mmCIF file of N, CA and C in Angstrom:
data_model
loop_
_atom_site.group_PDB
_atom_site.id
_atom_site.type_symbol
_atom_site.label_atom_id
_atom_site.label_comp_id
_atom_site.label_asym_id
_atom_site.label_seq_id
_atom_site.Cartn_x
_atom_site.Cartn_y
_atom_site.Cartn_z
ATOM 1 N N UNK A 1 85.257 52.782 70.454
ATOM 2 C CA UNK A 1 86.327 52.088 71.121
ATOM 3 C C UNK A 1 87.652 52.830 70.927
ATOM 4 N N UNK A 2 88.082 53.735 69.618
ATOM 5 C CA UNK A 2 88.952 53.989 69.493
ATOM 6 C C UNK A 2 89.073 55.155 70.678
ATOM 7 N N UNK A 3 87.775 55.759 70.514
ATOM 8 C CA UNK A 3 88.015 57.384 71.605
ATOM 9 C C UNK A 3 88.536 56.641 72.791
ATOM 10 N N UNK A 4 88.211 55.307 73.473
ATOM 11 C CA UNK A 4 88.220 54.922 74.692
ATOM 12 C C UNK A 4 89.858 54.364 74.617
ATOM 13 N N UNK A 5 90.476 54.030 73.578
ATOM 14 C CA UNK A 5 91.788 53.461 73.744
ATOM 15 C C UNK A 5 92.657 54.672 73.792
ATOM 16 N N UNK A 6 92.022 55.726 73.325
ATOM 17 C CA UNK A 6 92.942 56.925 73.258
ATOM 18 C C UNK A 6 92.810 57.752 74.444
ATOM 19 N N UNK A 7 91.882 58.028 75.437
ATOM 20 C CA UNK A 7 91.689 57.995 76.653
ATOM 21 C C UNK A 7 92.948 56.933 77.358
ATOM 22 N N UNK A 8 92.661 56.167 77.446
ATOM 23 C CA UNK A 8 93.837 55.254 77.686
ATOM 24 C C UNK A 8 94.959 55.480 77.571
ATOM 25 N N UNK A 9 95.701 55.612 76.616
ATOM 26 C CA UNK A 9 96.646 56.195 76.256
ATOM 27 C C UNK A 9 97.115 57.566 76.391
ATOM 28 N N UNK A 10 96.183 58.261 77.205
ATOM 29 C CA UNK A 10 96.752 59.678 77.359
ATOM 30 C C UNK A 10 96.984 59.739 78.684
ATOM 31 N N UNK A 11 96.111 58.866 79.377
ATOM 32 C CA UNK A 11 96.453 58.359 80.770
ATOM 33 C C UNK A 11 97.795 57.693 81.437
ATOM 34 N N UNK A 12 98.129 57.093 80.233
ATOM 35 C CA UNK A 12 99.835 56.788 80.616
ATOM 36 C C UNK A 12 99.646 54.990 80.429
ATOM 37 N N UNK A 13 98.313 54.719 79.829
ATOM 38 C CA UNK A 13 98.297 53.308 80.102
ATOM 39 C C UNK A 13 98.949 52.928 78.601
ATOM 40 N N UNK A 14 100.284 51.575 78.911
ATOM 41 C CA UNK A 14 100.627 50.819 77.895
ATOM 42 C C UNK A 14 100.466 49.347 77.980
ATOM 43 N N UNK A 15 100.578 48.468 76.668
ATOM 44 C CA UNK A 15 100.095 47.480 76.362
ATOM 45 C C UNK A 15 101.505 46.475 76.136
ATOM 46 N N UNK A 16 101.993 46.591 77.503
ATOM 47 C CA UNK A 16 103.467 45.361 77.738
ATOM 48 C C UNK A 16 102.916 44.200 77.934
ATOM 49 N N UNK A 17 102.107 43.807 78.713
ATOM 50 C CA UNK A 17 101.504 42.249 79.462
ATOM 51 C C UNK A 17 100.274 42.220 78.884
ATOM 52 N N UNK A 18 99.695 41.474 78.619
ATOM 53 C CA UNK A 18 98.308 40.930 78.606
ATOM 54 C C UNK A 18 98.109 41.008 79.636
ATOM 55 N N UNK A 19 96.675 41.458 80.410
ATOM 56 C CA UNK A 19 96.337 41.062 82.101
ATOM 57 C C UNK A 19 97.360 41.909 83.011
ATOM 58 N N UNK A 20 98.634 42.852 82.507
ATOM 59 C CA UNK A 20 98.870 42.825 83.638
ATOM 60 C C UNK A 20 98.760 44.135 84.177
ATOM 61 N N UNK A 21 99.306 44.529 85.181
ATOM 62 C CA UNK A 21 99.001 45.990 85.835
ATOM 63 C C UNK A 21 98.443 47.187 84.572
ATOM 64 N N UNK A 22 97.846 47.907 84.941
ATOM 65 C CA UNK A 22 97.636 49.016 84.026
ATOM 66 C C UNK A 22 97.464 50.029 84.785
ATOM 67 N N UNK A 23 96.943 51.414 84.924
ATOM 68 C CA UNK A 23 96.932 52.252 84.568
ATOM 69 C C UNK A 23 95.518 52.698 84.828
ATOM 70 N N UNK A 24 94.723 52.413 83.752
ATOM 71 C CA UNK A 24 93.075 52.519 83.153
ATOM 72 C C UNK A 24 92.669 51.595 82.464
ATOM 73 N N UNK A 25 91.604 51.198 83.123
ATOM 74 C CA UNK A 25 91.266 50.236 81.869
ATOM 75 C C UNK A 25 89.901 50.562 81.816
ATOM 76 N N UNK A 26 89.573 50.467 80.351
ATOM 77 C CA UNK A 26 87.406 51.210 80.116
ATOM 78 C C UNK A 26 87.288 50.317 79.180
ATOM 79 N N UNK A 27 86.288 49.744 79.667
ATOM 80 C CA UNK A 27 85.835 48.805 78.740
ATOM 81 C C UNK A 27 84.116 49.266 78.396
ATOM 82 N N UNK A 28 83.516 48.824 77.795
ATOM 83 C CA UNK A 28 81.889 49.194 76.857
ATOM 84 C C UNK A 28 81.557 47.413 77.368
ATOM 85 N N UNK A 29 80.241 47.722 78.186
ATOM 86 C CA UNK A 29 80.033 46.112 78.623
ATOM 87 C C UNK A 29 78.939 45.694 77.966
ATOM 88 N N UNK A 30 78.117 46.863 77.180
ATOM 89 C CA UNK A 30 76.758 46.265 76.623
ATOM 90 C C UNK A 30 76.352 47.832 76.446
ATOM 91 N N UNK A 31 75.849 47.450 74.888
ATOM 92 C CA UNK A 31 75.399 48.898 74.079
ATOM 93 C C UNK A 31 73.560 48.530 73.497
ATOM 94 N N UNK A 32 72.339 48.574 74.763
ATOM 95 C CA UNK A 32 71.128 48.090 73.976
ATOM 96 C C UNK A 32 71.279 46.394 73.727
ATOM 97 N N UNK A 33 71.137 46.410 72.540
ATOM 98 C CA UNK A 33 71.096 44.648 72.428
ATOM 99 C C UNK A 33 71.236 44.177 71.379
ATOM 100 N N UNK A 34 72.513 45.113 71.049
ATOM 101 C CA UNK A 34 73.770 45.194 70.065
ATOM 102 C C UNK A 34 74.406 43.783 70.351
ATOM 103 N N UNK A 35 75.620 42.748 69.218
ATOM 104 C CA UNK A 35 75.956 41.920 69.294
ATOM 105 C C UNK A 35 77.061 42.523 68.410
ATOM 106 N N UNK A 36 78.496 42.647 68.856
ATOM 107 C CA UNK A 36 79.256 42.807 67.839
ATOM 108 C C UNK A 36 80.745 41.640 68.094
ATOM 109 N N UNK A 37 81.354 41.664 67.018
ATOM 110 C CA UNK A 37 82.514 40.913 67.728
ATOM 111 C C UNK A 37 83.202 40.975 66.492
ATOM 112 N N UNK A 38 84.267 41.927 66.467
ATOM 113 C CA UNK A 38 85.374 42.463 65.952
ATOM 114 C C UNK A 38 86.597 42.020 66.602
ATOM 115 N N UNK A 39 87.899 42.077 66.425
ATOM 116 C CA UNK A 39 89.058 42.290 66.993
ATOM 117 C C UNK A 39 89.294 43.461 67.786
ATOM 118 N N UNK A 40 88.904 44.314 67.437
ATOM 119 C CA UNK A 40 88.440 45.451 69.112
ATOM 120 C C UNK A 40 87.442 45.308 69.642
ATOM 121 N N UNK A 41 86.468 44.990 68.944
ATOM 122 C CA UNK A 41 85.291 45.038 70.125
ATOM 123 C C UNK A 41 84.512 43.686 69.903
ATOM 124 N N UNK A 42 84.222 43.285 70.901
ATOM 125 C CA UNK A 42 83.033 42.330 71.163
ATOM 126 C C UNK A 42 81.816 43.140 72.187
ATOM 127 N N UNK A 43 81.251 43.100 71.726
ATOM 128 C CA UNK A 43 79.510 43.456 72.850
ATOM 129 C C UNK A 43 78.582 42.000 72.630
ATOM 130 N N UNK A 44 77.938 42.127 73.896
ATOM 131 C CA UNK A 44 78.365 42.369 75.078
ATOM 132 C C UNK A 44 79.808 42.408 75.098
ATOM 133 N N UNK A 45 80.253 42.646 76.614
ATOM 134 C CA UNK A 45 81.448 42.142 76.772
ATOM 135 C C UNK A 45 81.847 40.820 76.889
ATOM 136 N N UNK A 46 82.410 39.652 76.733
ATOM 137 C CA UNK A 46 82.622 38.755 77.214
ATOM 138 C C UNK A 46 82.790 38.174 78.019
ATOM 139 N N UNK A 47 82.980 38.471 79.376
ATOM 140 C CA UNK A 47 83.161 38.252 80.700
ATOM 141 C C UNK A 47 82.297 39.103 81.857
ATOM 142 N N UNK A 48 81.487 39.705 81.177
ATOM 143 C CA UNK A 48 80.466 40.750 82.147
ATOM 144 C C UNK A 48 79.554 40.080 83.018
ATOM 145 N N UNK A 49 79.079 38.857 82.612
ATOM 146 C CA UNK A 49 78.622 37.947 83.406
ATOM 147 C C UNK A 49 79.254 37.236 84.192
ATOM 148 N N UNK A 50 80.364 37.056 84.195
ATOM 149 C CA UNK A 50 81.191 36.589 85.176
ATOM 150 C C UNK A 50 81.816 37.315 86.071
ATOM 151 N N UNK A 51 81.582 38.398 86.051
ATOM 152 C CA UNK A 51 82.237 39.809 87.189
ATOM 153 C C UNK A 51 81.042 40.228 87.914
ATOM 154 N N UNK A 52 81.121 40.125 89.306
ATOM 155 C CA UNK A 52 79.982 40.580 90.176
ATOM 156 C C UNK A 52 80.514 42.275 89.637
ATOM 157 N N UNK A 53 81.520 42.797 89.845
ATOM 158 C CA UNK A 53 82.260 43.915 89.952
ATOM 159 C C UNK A 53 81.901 44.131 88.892
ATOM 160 N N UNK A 54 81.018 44.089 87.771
ATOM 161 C CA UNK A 54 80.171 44.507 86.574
ATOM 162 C C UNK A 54 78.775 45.018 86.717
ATOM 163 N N UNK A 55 78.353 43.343 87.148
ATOM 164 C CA UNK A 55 76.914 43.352 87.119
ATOM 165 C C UNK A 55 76.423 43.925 88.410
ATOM 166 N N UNK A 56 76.936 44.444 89.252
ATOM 167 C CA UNK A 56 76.477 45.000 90.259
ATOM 168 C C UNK A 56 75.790 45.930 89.941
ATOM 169 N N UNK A 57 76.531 47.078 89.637
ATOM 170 C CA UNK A 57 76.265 48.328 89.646
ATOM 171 C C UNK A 57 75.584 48.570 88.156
ATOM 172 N N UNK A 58 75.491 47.442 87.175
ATOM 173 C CA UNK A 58 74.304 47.471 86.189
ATOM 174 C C UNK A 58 73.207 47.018 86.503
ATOM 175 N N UNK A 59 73.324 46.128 87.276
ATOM 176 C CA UNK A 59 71.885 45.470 88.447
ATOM 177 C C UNK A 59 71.065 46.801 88.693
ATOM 178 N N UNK A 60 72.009 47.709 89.833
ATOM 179 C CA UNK A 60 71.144 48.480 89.829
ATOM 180 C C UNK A 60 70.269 49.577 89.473
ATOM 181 N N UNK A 61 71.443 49.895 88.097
ATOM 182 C CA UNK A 61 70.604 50.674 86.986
ATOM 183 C C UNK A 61 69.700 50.717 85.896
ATOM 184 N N UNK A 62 70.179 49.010 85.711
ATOM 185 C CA UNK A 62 69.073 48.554 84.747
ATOM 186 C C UNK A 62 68.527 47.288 84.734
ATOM 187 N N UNK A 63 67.783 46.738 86.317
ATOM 188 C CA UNK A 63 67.897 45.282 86.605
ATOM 189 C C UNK A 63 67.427 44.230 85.158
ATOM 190 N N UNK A 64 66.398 44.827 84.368
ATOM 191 C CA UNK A 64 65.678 44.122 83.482
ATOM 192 C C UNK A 64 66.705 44.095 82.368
ATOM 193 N N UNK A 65 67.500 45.146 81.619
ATOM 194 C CA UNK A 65 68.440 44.940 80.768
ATOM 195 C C UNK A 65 68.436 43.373 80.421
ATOM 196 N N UNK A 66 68.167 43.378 79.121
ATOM 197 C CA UNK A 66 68.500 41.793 78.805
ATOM 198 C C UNK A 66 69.670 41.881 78.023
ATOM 199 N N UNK A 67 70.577 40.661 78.771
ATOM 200 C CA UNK A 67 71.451 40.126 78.016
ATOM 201 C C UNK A 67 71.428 39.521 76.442
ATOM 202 N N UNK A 68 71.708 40.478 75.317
ATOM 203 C CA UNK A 68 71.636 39.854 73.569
ATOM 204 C C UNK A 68 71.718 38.273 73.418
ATOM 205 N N UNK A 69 72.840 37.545 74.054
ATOM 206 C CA UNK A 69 73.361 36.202 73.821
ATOM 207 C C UNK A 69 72.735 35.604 74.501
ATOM 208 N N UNK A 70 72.157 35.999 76.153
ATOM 209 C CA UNK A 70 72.192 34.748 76.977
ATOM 210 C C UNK A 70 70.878 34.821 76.987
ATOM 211 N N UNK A 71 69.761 35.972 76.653
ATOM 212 C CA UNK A 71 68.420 36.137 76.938
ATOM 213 C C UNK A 71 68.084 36.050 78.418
ATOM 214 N N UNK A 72 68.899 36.641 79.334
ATOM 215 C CA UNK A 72 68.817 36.562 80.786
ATOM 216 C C UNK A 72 69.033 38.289 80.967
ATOM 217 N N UNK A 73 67.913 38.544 81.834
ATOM 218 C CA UNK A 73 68.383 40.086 82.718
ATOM 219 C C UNK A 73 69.590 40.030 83.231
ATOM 220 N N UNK A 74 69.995 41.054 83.779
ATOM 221 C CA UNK A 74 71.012 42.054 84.450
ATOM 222 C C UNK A 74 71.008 40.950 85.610
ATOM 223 N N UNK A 75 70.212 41.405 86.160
ATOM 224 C CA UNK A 75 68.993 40.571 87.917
ATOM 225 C C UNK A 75 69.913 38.704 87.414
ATOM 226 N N UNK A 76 69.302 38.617 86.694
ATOM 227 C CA UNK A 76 69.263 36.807 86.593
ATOM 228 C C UNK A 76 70.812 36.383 86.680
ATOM 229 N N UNK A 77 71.435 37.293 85.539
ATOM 230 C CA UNK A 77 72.910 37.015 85.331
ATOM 231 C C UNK A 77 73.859 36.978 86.549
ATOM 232 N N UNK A 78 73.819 38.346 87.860
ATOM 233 C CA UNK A 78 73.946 38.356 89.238
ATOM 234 C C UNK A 78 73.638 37.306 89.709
ATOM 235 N N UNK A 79 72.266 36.985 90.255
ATOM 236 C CA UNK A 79 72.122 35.831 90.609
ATOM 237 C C UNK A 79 72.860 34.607 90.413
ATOM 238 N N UNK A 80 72.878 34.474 88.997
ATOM 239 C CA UNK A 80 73.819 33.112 89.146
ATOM 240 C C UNK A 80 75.180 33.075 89.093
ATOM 241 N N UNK A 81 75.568 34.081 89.151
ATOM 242 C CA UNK A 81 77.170 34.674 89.120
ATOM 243 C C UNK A 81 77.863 34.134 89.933
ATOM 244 N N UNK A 82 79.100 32.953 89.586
ATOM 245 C CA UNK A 82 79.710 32.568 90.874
ATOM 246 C C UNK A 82 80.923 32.982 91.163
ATOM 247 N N UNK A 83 81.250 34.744 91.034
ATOM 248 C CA UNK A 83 82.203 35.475 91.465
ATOM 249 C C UNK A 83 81.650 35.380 92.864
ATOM 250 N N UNK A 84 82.826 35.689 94.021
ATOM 251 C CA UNK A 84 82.112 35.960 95.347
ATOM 252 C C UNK A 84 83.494 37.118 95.603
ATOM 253 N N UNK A 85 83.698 37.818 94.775
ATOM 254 C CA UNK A 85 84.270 38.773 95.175
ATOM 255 C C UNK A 85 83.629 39.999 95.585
ATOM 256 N N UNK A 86 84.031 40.655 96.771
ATOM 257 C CA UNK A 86 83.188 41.559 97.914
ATOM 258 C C UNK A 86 83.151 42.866 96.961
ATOM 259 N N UNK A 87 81.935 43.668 96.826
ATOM 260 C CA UNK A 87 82.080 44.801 95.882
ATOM 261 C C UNK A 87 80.902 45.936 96.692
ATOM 262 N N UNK A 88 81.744 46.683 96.430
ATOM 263 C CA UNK A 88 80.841 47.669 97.878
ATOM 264 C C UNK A 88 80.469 49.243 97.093
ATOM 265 N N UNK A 89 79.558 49.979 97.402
ATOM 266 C CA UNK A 89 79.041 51.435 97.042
ATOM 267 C C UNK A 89 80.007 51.939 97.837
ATOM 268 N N UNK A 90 80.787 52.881 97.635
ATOM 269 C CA UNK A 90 81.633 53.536 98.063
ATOM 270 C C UNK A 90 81.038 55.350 97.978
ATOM 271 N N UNK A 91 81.111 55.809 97.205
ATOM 272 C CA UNK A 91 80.895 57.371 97.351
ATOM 273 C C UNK A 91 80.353 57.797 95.780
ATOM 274 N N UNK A 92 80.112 58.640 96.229
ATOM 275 C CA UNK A 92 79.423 59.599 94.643
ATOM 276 C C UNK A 92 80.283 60.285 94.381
ATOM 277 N N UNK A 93 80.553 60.831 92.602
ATOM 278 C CA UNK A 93 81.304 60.916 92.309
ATOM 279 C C UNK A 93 81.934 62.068 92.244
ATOM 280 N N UNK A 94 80.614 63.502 93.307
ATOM 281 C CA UNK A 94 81.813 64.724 93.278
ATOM 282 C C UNK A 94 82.576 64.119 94.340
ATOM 283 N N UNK A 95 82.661 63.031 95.534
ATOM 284 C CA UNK A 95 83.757 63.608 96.441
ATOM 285 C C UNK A 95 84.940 62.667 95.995
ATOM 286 N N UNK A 96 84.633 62.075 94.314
ATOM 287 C CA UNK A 96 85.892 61.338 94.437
ATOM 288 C C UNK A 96 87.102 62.518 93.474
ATOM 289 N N UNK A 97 88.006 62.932 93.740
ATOM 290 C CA UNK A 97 89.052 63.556 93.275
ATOM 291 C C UNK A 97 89.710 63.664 91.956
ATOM 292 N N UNK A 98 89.600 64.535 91.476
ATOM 293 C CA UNK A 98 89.952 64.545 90.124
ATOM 294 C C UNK A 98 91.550 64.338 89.646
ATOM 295 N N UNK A 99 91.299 63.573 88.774
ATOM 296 C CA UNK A 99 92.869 62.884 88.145
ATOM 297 C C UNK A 99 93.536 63.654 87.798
ATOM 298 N N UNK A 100 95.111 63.660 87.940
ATOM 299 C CA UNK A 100 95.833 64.334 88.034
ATOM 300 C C UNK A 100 96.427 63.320 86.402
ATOM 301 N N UNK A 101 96.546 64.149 85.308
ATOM 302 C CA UNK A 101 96.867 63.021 84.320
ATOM 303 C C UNK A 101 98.364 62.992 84.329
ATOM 304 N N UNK A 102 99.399 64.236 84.887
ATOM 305 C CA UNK A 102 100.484 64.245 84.537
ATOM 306 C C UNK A 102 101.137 63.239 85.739
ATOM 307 N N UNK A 103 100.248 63.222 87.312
ATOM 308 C CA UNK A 103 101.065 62.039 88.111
ATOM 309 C C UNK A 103 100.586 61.368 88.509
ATOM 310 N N UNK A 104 99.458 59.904 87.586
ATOM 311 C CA UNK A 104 98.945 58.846 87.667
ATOM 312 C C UNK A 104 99.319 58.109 88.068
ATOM 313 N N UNK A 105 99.367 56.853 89.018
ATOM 314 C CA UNK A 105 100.337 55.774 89.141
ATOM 315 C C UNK A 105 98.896 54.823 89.178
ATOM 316 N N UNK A 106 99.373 53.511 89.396
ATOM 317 C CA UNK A 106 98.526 52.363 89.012
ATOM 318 C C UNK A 106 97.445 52.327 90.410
ATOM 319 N N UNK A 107 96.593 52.163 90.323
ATOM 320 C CA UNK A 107 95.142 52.462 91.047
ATOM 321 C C UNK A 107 95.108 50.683 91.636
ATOM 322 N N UNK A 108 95.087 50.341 92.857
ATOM 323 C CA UNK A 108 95.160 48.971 93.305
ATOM 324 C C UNK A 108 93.709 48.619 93.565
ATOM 325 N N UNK A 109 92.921 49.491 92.987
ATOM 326 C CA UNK A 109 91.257 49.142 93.783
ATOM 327 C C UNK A 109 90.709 49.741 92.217
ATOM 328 N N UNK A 110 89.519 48.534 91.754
ATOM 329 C CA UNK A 110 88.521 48.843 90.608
ATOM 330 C C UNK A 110 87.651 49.627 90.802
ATOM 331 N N UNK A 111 87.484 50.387 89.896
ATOM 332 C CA UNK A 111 86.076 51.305 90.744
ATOM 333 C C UNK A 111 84.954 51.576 89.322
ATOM 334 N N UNK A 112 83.959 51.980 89.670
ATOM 335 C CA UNK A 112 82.748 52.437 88.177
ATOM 336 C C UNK A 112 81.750 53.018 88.770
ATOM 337 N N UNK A 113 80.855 53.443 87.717
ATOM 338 C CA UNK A 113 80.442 54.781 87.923
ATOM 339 C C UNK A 113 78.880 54.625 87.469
ATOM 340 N N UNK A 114 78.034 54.555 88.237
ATOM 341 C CA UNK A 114 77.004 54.053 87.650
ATOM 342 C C UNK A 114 76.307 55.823 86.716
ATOM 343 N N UNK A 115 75.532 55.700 86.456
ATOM 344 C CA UNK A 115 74.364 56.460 85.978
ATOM 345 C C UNK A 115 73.903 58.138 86.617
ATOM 346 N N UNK A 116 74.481 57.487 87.948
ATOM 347 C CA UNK A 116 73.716 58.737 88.830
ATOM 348 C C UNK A 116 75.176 59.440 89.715
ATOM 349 N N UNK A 117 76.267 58.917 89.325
ATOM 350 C CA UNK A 117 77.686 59.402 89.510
ATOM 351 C C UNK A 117 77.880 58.652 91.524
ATOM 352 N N UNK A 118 77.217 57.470 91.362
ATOM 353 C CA UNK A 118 77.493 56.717 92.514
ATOM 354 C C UNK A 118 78.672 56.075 92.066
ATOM 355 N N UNK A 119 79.740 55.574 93.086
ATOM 356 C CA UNK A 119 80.940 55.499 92.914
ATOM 357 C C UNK A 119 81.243 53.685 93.984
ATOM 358 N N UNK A 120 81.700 52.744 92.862
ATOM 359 C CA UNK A 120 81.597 51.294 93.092
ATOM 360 C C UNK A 120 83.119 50.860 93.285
ATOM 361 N N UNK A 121 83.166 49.643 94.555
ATOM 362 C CA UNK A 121 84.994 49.391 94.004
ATOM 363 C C UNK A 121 84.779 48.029 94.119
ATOM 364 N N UNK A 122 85.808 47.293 93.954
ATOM 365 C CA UNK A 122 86.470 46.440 94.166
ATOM 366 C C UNK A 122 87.857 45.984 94.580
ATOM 367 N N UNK A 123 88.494 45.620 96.023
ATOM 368 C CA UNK A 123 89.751 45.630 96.452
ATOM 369 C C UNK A 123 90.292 44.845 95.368
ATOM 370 N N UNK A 124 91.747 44.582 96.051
ATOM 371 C CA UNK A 124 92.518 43.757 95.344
ATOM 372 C C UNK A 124 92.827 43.523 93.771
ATOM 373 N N UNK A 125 93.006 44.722 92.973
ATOM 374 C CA UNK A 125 92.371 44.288 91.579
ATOM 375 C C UNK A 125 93.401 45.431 91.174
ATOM 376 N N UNK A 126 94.148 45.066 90.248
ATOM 377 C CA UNK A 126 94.994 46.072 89.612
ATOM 378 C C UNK A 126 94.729 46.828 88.460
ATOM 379 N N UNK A 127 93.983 47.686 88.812
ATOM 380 C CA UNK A 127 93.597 48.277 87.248
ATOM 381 C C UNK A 127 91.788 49.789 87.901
ATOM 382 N N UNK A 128 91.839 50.183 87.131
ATOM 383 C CA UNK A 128 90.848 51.179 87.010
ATOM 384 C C UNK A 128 89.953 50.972 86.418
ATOM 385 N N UNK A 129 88.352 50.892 86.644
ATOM 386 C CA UNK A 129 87.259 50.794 85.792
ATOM 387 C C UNK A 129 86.474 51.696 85.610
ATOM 388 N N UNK A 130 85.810 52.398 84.563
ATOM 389 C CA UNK A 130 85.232 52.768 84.638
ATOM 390 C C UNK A 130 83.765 52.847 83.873
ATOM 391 N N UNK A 131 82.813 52.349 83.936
ATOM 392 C CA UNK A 131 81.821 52.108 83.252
ATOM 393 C C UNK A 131 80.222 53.204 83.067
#
């Protein structure tokens, strides 16, 4: 977590608002069927089941993945997910453009990265994902 906050931080992202605009944000949504919960880290993540814009693009890499806490797949957790926010395959990840770290500005669309460098977004969403 620390490598990932320091990533963060070299990116230009700071910690003024809770929730609010950023920069980058990387979060670790599930490591195996690990259970941790520290003041930096909790695994799972806590809200990964509640983000289609998560479980999507883990759906399709690892539908069976079981959830540690809930004892529900990847598959099951989607399913009952009552985000209905629109989340679309967008592009693979050579044609997406490489970051410019010195002139970053805030990214208005979520995006992640599955396994095979397929490239996921989500409109409306202030912040950068990358998983």
């Amino acid at each position: 977590m620390h490598t990932l906050l320091q990533i963060e931080s070299k990116m230009g992202r700071t910690r003024e608002l809770k929730m609010g605009p950023r920069i980058i944000d990387l979060d670790i949504l599930q490591i195996d069927q690990q259970i941790v919960d520290t003041p930096l880290l909790q695994l799972p993540h806590p809200a990964m089941h509640l983000r289609r814009f998560a479980l999507i693009p883990m759906e399709e890499i690892a539908p069976q993945l079981m959830h540690p806490q809930f004892n529900k797949t990847i598959a099951q957790l989607l399913a009952e997910c009552a985000d209905q926010t629109d989340v679309q395959k967008k592009n693979s990840l050579s044609k997406v453009p490489a970051i410019n770290f010195e002139r970053i500005g805030i990214i208005h669309e979520a995006s992640v990265y599955n396994n095979r460098g397929e490239y996921w977004s989500r409109q409306d969403h202030v912040g950068h994902y990358i998983g």
